[in-house]
Coordinates of C-alpha atoms and ligand atoms in Angstrom, one line a residue:
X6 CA 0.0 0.0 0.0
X7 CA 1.6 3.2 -0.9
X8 CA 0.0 7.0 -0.4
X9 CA 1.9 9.5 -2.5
X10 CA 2.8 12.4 -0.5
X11 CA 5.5 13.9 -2.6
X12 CA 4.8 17.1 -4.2
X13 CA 4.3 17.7 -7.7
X14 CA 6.7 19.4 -9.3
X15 CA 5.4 23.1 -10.9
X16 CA 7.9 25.0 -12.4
X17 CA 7.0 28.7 -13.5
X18 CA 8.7 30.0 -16.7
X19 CA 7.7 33.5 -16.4
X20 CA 7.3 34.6 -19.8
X21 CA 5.3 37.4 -19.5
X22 CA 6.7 39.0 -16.6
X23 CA 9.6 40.8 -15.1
X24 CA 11.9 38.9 -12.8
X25 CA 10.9 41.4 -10.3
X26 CA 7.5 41.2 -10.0
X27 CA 7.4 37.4 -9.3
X28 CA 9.2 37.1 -6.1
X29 CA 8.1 33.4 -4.8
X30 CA 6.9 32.5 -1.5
X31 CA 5.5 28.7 -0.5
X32 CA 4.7 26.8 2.1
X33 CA 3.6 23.5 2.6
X34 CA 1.0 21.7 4.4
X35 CA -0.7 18.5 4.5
X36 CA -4.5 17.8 5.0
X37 CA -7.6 15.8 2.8
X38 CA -5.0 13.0 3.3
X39 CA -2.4 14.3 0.7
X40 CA -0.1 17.4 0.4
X41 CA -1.1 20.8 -0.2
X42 CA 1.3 23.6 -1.3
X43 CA 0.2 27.2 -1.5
X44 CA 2.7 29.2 -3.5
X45 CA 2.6 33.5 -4.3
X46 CA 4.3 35.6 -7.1
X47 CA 3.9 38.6 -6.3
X48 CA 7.2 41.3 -5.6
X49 CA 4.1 43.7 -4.2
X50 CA 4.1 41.0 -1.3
X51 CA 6.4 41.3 1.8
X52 CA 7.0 38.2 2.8
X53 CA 5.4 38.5 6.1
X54 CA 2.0 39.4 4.3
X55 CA 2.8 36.3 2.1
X56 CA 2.6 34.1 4.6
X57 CA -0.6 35.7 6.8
X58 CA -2.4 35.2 3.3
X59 CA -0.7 31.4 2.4
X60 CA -1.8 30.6 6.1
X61 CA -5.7 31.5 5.1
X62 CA -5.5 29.8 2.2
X63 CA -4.6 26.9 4.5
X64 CA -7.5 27.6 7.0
X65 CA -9.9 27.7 4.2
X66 CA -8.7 24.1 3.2
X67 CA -8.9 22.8 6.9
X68 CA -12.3 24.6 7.1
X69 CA -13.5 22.4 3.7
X70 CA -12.1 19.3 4.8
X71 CA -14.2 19.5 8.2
X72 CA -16.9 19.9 6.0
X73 CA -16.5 17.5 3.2
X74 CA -14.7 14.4 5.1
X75 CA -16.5 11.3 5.1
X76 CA -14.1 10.1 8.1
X77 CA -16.0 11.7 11.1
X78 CA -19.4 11.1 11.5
X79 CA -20.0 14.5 12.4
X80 CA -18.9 16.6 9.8
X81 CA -22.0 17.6 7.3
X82 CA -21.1 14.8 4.9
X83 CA -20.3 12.5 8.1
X84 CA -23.9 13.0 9.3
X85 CA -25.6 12.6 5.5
X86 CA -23.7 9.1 5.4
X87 CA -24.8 8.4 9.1
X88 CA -28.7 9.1 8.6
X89 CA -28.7 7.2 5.7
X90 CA -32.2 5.6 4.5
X91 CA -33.2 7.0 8.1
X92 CA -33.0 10.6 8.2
X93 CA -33.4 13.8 6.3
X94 CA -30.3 16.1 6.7
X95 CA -29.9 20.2 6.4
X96 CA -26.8 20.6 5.0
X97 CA -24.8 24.1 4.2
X98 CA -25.4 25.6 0.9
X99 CA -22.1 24.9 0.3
X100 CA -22.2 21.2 0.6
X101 CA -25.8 21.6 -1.2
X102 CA -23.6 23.0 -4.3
X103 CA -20.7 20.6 -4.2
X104 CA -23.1 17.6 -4.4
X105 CA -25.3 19.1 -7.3
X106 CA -22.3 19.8 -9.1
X107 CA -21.3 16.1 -8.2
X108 CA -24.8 14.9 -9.8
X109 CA -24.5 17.1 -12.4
X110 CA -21.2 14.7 -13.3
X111 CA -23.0 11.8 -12.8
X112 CA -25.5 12.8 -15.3
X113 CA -23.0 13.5 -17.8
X114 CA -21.4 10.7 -17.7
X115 CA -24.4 7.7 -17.0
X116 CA -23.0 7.2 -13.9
X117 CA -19.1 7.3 -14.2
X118 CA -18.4 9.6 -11.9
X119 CA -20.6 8.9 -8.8
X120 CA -20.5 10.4 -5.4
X121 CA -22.5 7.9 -4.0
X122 CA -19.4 5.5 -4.2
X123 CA -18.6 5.7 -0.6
X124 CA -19.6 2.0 0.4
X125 CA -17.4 0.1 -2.2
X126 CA -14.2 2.7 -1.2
X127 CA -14.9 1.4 2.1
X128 CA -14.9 -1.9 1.4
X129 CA -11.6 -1.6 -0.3
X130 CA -10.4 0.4 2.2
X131 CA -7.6 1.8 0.7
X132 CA -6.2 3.8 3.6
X133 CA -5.6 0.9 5.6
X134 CA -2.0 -0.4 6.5
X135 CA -2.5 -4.0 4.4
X136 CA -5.8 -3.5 2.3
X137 CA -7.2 -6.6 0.8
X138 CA -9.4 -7.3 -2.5
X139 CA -13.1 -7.8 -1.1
X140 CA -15.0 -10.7 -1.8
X141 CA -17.4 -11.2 -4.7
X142 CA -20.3 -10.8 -2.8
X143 CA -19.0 -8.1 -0.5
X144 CA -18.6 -6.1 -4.1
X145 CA -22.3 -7.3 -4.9
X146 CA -23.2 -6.0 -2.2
X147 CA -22.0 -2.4 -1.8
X148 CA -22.7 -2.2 -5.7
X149 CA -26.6 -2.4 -4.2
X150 CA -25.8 0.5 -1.6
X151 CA -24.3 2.8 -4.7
X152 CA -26.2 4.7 -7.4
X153 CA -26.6 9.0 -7.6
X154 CA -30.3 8.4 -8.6
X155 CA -30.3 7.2 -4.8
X156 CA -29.4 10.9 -3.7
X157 CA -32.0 12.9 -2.9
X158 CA -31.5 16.4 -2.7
X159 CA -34.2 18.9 -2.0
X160 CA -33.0 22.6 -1.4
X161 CA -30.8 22.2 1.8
X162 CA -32.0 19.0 2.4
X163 CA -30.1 15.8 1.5
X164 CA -31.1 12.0 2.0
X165 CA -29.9 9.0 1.4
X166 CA -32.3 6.3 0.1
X167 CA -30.5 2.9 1.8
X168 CA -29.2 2.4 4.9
X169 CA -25.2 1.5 4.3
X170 CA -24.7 4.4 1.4
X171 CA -22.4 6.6 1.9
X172 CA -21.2 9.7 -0.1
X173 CA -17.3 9.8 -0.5
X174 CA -16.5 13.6 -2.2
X175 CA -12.7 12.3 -2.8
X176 CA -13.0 12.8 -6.6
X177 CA -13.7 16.4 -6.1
X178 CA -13.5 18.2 -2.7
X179 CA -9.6 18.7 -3.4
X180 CA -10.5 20.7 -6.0
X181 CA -13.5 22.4 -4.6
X182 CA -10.7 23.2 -1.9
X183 CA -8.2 24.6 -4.5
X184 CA -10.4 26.8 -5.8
X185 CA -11.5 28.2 -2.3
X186 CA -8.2 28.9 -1.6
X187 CA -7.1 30.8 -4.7
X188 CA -10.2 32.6 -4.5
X189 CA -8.8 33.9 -0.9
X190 CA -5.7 35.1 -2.2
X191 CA -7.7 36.6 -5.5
X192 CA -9.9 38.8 -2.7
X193 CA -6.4 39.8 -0.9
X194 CA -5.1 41.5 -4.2
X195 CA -2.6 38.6 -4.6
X196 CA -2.0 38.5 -8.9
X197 CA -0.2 35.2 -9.3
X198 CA -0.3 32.2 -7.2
X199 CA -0.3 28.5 -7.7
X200 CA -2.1 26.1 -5.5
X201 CA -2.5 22.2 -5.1
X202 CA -3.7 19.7 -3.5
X203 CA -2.4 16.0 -3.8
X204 CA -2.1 16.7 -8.2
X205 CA -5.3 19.3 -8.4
X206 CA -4.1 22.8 -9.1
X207 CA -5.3 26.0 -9.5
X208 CA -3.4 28.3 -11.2
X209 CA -4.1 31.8 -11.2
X210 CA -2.0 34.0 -13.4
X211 CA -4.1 37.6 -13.8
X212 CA -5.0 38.6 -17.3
X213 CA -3.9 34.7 -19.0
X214 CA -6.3 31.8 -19.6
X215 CA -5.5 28.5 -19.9
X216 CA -3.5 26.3 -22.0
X217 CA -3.3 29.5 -24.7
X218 CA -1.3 30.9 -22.0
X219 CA 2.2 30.0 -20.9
X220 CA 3.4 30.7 -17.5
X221 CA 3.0 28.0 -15.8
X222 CA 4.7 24.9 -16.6
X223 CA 3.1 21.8 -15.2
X224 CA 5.6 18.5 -14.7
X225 CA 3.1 15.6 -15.4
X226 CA 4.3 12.8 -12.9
X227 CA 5.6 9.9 -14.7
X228 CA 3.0 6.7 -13.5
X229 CA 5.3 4.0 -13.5
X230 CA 8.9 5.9 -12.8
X231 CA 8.6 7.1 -8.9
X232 CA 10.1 10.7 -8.9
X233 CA 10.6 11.2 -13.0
X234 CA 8.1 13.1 -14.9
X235 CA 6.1 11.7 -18.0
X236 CA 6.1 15.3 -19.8
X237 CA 5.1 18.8 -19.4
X238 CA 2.6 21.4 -20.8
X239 CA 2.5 25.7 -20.3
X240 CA -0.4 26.9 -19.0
X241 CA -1.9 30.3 -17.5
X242 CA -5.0 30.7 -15.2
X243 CA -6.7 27.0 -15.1
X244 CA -7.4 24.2 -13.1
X245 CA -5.0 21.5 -13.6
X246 CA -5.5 17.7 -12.0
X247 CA -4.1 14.3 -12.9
X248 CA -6.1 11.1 -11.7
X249 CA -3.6 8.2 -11.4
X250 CA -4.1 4.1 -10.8
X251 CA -0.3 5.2 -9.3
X252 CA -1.7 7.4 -6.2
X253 CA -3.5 4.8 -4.3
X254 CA -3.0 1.1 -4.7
X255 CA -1.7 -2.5 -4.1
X256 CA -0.7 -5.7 -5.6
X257 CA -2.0 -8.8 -5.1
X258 CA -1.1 -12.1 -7.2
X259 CA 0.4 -9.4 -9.8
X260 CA -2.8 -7.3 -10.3
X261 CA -2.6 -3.6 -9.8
X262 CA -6.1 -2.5 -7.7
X263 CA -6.3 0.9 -7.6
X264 CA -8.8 3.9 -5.9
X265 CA -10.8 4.7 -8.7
X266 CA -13.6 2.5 -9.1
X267 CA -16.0 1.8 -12.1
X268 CA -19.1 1.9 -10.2
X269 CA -20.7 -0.3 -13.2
X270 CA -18.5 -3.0 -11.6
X271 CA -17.6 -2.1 -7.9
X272 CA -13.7 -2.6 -8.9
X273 CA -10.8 -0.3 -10.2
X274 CA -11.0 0.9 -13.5
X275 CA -8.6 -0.8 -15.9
X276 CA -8.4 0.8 -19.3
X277 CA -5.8 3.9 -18.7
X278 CA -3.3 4.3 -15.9
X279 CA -3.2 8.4 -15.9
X280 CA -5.7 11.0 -16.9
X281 CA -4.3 15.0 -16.8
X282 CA -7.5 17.6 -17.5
X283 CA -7.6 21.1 -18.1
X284 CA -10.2 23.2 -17.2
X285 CA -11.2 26.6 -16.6
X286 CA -11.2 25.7 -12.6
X287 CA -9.8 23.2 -10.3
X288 CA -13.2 21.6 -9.4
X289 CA -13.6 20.6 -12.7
X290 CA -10.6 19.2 -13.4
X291 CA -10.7 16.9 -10.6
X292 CA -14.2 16.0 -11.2
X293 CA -13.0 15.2 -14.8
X294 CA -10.0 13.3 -14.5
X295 CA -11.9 11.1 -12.3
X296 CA -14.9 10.9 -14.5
X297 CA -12.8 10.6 -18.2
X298 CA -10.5 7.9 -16.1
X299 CA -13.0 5.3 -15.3
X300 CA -14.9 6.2 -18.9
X301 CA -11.9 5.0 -20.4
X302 CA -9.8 5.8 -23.4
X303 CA -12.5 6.2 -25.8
X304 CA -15.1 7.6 -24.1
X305 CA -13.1 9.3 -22.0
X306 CA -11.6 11.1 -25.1
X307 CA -14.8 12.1 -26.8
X308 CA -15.9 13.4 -23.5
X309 CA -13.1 15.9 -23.3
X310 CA -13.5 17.0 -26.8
X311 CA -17.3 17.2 -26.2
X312 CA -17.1 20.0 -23.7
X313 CA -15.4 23.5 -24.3
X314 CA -12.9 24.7 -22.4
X315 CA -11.5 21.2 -21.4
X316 CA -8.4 19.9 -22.5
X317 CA -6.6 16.5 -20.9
X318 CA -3.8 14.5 -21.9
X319 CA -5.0 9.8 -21.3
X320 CA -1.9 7.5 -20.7
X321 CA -2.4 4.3 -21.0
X322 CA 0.0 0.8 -21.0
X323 CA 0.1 -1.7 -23.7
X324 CA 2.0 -4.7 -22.3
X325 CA 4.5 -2.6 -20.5
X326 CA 4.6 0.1 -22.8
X327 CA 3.2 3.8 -22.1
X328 CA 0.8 5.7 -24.7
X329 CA -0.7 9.2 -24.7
X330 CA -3.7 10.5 -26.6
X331 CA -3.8 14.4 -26.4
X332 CA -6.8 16.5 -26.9
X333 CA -7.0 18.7 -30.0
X334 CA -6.6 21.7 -28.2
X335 CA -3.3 20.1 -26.8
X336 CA -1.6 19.2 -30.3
X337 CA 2.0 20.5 -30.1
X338 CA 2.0 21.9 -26.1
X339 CA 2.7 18.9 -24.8
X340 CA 6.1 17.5 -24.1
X341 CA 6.8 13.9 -23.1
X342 CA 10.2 13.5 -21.5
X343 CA 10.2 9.5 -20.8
X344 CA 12.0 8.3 -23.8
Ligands
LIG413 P1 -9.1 11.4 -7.9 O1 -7.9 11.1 -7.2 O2 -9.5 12.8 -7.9 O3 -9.3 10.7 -9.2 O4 -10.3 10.7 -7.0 C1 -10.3 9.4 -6.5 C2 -11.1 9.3 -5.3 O5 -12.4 9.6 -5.6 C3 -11.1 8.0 -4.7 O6 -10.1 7.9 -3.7 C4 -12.5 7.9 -4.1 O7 -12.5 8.6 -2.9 C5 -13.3 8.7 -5.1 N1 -13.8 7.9 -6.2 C6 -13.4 6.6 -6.6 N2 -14.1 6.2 -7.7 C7 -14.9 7.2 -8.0 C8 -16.0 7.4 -9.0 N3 -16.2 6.5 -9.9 N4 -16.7 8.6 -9.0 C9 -16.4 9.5 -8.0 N5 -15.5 9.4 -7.1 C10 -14.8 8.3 -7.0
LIG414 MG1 -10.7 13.9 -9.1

């Protein structure tokens, strides 16, 4: 069992500014069980300011995680999961938003992306110190305790229709969280600033947009070569997130099983082994590479080419072997560095 907790690597090429005006200052944190790294560039910013408004930017991701974790039973999520085919629950309209925007996904892709997966994570339990694969009928059964059509929500009130569901928001709060925090720095005047969250960043560059944009340069992690990178791509202002069979996993007799799951099957989807999206935010791009990985290479593809101002790079391995598919919008901005 292995939980990535190295940080991504994001180097900034500066093209459009003046070495001045970019002075860097990071810190680093952890929470939502994976890093997160808050970064300015502003030479406006003493450093002492830099880090007051880093430190919010942190609070604001602790604040979310209370929120969103389906760990304790009493965050707002915790109680939802708790009450399940029991109890109506008022929930913020915050956690209201997140979970329409969640069902919005599922829509889109019949059921790919499901928030409702929380009983089949459990019972893979990836988290734990010597995970196992569940038994057939163990998968049978959470399978019955996971569907979106299952979640009812009715202005602030959420219920979930069988006792057992659960929702797990683990293919999206990260980026919900992202976005929260750059929005904090936005509000304090801060102009550039990069943030992420276990692979989900939000870049915010003032005045650039995306992947016509190059600022940023993004170091896709390599998902077979621990600490090399599989390429890189320039972008500006955009929410960037990779979805990996690499992050979370075991082995057992030689087969990889991995934390995203194909809730058609209750078990890890198997057709690609890395998905990188670009969107306009970072709750998209998480929500996407999640969705577009267990949709698969095809699908997955025509999916991203489907929606407008989405762009994603799909790895996959043919007996050993690592191939890409880019988006259209990606031809020729996209470097691969493993060979
Ligand atoms: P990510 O790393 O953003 O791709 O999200 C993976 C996490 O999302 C997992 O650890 C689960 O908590 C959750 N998850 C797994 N499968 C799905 C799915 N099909 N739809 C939505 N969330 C999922
Ligand atoms: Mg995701």
């Amino acid at each position: 069992m292995k939980l990535l907790l190295v940080f991504v690597t994001v180097a900034v090429s500066f093209t459009s500014c003046k070495r001045d005006e970019i002075r860097p200052h990071s810190r680093q944190s952890t929470a939502m069980e994976t890093y997160v790294s808050v970064t300015t560039y502003d030479g406006n910013l003493s450093q002492h300011d830099a880090y007051a408004l880093i430190d919010s930017a942190f609070a604001e991701v602790n604040r979310i995680e209370h929120v969103m974790t389906d760990y304790s039973e009493s965050s707002e999520i915790g109680t939802i999961n708790r009450k399940a085919g029991a109890d109506t629950v008022s929930v913020s309209d915050e956690v209201v938003s997140l979970l329409q925007a969640s069902l919005s996904f599922s829509q889109q892709s019949a059921g790919a992306f499901d928030v409702s997966i929380g009983a089949i994570v459990k019972a893979w339990d990836f988290l734990s110190s010597e995970p196992e694969v569940p038994s057939r009928s163990k998968i049978r059964m959470v399978l019955r305790l996971t569907g979106f059509k299952n979640v009812m929500v009715e202005g602030t009130k959420v219920f979930l229709t069988e006792k057992g569901m659960r929702l797990d928001l683990g293919g999206i709060a990260k980026g919900y969280a992202v976005d929260r925090a750059v929005e904090i720095l936005k509000r304090n005047g801060v102009k550039h600033a990069i943030v992420d969250i276990g692979g989900n960043l939000g870049v915010w560059w003032e005045g650039t947009r995306g992947v016509d944009s190059t600022v940023a340069e993004i170091l896709v992690r390599h998902p077979r070569k621990d600490g090399k990178y599989f390429g890189s791509l320039k972008v500006g202002t955009a929410g960037v997130s990779t979805s990996g069979d690499y992050q979370r996993y075991f082995f057992h007799d030689g087969v990889r099983y991995h934390h995203i799951i194909d809730p058609a099957t209750g078990y890890p989807a198997r057709d690609v082994v890395s998905v990188t999206i670009i969107a306009n935010d970072a709750l998209n791009a998480d929500a996407l590479s999640t969705l577009v990985f267990v949709l698969g290479r095809e699908k997955g593809m025509n999916f991203i080419k489907d929606r407008e101002g989405v762009e994603g790079i799909i790895v996959w391995e043919e007996e050993g072997v690592l191939h890409h598919e880019l988006s259209p919008g990606l031809q020729g901005k996209f470097t691969r560095s493993d060979d």
